[in-house]
PDB file of C-alpha atoms in Angstrom:
ATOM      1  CA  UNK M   5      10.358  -5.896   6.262  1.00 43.00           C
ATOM      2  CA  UNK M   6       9.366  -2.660   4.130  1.00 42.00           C
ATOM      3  CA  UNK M   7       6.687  -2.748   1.555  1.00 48.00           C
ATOM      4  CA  UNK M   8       8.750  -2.724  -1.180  1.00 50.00           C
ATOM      5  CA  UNK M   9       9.979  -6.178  -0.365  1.00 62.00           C
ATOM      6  CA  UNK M  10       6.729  -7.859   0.328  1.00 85.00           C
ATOM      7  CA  UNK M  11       4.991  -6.371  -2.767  1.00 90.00           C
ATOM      8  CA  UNK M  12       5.412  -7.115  -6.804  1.00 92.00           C
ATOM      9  CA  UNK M  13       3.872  -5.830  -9.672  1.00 94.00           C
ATOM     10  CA  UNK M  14       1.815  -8.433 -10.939  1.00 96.00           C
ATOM     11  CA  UNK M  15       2.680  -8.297 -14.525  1.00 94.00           C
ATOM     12  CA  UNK M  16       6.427  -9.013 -13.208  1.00 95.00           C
ATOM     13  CA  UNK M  17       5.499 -11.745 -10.730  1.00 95.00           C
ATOM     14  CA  UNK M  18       3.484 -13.875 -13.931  1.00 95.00           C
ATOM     15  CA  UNK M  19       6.652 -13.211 -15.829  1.00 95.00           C
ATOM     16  CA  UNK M  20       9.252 -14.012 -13.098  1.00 94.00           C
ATOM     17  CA  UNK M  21       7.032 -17.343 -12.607  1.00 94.00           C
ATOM     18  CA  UNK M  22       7.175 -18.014 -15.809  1.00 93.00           C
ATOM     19  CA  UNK M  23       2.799 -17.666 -16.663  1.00 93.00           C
ATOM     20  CA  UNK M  24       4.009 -15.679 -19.661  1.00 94.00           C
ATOM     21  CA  UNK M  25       7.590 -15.731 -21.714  1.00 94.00           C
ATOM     22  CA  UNK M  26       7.848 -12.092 -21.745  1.00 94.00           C
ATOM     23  CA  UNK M  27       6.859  -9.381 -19.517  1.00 94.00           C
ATOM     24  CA  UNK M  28       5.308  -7.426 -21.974  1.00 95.00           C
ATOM     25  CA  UNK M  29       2.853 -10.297 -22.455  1.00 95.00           C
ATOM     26  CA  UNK M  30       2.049 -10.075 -19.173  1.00 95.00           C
ATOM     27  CA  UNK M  31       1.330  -6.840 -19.814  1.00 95.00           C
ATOM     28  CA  UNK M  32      -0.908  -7.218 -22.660  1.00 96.00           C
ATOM     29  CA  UNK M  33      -2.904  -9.633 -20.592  1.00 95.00           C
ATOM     30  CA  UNK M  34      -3.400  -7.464 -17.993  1.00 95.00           C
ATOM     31  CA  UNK M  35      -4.557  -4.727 -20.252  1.00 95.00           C
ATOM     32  CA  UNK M  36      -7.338  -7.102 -22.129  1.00 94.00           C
ATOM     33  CA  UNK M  37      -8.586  -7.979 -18.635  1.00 94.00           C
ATOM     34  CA  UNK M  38      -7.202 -11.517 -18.920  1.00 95.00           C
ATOM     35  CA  UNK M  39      -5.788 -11.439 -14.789  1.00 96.00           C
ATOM     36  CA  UNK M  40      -8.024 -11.146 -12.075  1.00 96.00           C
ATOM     37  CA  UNK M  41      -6.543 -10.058  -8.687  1.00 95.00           C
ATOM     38  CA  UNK M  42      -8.777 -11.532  -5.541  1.00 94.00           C
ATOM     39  CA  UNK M  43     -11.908 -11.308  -8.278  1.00 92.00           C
ATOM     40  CA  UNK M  44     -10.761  -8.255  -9.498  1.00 94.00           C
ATOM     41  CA  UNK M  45      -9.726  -6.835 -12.640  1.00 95.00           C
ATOM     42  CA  UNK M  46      -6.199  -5.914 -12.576  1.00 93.00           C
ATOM     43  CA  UNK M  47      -3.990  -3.212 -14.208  1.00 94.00           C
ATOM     44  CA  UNK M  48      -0.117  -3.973 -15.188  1.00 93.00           C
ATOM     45  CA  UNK M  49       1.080  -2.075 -12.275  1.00 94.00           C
ATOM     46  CA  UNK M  50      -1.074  -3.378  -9.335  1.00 95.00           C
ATOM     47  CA  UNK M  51       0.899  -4.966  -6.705  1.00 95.00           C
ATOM     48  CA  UNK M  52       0.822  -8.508  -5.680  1.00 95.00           C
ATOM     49  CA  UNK M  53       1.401  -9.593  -2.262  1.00 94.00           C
ATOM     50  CA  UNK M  54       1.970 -13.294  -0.685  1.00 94.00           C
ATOM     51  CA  UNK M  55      -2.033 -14.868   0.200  1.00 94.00           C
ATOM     52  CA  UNK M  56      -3.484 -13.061  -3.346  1.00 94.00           C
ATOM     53  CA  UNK M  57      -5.181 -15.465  -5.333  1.00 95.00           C
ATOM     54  CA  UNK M  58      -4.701 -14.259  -9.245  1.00 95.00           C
ATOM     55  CA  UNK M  59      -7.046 -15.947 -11.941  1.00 96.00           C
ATOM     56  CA  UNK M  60      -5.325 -15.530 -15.599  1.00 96.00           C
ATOM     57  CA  UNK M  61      -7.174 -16.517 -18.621  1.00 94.00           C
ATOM     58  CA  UNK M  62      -4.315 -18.643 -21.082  1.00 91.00           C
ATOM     59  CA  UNK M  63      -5.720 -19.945 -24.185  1.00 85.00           C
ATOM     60  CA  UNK M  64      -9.551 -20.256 -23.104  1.00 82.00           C
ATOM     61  CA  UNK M  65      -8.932 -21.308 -19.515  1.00 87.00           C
ATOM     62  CA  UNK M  66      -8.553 -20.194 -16.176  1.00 91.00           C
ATOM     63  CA  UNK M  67      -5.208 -20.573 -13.907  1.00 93.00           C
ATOM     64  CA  UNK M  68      -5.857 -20.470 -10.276  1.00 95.00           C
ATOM     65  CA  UNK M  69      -2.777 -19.383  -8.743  1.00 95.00           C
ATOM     66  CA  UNK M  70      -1.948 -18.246  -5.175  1.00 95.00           C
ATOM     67  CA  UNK M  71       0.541 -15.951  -4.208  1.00 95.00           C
ATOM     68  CA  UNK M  72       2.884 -17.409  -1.711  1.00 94.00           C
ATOM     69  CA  UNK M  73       6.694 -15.748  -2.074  1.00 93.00           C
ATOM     70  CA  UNK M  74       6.804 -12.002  -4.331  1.00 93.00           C
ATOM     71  CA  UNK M  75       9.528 -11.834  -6.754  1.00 92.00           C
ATOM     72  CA  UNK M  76      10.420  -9.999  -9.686  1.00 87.00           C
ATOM     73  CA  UNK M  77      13.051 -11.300 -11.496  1.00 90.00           C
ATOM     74  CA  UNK M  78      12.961 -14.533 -13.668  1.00 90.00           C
ATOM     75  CA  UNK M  79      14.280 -17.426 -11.328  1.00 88.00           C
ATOM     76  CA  UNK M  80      14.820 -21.632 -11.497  1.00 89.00           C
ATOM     77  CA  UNK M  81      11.687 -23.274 -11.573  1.00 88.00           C
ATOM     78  CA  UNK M  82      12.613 -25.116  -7.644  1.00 90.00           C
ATOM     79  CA  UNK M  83      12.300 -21.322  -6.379  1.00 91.00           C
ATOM     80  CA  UNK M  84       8.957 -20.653  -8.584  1.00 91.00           C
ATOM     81  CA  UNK M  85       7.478 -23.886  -7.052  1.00 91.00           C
ATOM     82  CA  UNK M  86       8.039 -22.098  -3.857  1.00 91.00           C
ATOM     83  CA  UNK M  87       6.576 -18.924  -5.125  1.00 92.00           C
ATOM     84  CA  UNK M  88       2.792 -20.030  -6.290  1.00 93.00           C
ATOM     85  CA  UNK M  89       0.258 -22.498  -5.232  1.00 93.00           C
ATOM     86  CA  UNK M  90      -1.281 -23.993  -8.533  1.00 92.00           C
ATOM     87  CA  UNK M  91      -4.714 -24.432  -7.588  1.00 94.00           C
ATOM     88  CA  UNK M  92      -5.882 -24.858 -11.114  1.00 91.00           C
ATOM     89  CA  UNK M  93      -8.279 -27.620 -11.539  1.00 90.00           C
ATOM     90  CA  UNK M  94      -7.435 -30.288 -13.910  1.00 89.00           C
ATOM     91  CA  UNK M  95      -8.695 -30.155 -17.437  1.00 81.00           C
ATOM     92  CA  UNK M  96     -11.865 -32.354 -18.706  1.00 76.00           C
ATOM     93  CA  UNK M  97     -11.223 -35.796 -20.285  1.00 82.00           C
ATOM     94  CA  UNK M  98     -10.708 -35.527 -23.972  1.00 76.00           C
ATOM     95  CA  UNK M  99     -13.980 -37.591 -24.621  1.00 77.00           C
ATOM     96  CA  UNK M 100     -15.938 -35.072 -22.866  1.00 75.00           C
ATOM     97  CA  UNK M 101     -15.004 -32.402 -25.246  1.00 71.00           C
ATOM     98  CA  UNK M 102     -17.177 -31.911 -28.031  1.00 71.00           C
ATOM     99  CA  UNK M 103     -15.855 -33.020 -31.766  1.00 70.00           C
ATOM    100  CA  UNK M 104     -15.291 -30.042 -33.914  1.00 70.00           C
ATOM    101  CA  UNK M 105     -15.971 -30.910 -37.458  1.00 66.00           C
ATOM    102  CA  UNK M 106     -13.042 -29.585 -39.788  1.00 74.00           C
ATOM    103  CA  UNK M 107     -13.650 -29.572 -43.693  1.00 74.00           C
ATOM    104  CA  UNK M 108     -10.686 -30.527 -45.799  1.00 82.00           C
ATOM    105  CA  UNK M 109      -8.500 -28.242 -46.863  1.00 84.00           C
ATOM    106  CA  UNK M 110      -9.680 -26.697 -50.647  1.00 82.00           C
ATOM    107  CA  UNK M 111     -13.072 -27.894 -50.183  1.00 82.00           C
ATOM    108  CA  UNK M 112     -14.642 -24.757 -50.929  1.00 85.00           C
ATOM    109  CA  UNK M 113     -17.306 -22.881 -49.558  1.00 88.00           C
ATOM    110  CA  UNK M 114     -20.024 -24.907 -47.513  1.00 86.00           C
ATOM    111  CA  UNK M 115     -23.395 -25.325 -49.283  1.00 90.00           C
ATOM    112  CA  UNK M 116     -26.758 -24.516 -47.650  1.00 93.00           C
ATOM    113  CA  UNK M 117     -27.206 -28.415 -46.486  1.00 92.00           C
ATOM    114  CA  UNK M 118     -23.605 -28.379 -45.182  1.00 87.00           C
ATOM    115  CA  UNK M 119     -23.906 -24.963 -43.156  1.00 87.00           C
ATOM    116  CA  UNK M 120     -27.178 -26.815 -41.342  1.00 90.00           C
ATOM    117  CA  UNK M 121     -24.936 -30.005 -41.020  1.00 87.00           C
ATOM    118  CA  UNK M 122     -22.142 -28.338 -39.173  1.00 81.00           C
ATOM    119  CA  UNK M 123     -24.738 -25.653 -37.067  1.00 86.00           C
ATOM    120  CA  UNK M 124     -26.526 -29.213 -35.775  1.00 86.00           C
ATOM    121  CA  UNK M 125     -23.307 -30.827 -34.756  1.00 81.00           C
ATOM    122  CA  UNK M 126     -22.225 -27.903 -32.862  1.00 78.00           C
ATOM    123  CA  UNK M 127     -25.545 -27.342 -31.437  1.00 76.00           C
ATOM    124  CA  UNK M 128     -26.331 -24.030 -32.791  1.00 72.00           C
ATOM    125  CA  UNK M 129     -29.562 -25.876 -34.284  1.00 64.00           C
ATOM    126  CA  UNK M 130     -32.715 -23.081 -34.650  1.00 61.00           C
ATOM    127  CA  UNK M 131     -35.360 -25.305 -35.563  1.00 58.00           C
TER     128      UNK M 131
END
């Protein structure tokens, strides 16, 4: 096989296994330093090849994913299952997540004793 057949640019292989809904997402990622390629930071254009592990940051979390099969177009998601190894850990229970206090809508602006009140409950307490 040539090179050109083993390799993918790893903005198109997140978009071809569907990681992002458009390329050019990808491509922003990749740009903010949101995809990690074998630990480190990768460009848009960097090729991908099958054993890479990528790390992309979506929405405040890591995806673990390992490279098994490059492609480059969009395909079915029976021939992306075949493509990456989802090595992502499962997320944290729900009750392990801390409660974020949200103040009704139109309440206004938070008074001294309510500032302190929400700083405690997320733990941002000075005293």
């Amino acid at each position: 096989m040539t090179d050109a057949t083993t390799t993918a640019r790893v903005d198109a292989w997140l978009w071809a296994v569907r990681v992002y809904k458009t390329r050019s997402a990808a491509t922003t990622a990749c740009r903010a330093g949101h995809v990690r390629v074998n630990g480190e930071r990768a460009k848009a254009a960097q090729p991908v090849r099958p054993g890479d592990e990528l790390r992309v940051r979506i929405q405040g979390f890591d995806r673990i994913l390992v490279v098994k099969k490059t492609i480059a177009k969009r395909v079915g998601a029976a021939l992306v299952a075949e493509a990456l190894d989802d090595r992502t850990p499962p997320p944290p229970p729900r009750e392990s997540m801390p409660f974020v206090p949200v103040r009704d809508r139109g309440a206004g602006r938070p008074t001294k004793r309510d500032r302190r009140d929400i700083e405690k409950l997320r733990g941002r307490d000075l005293d």
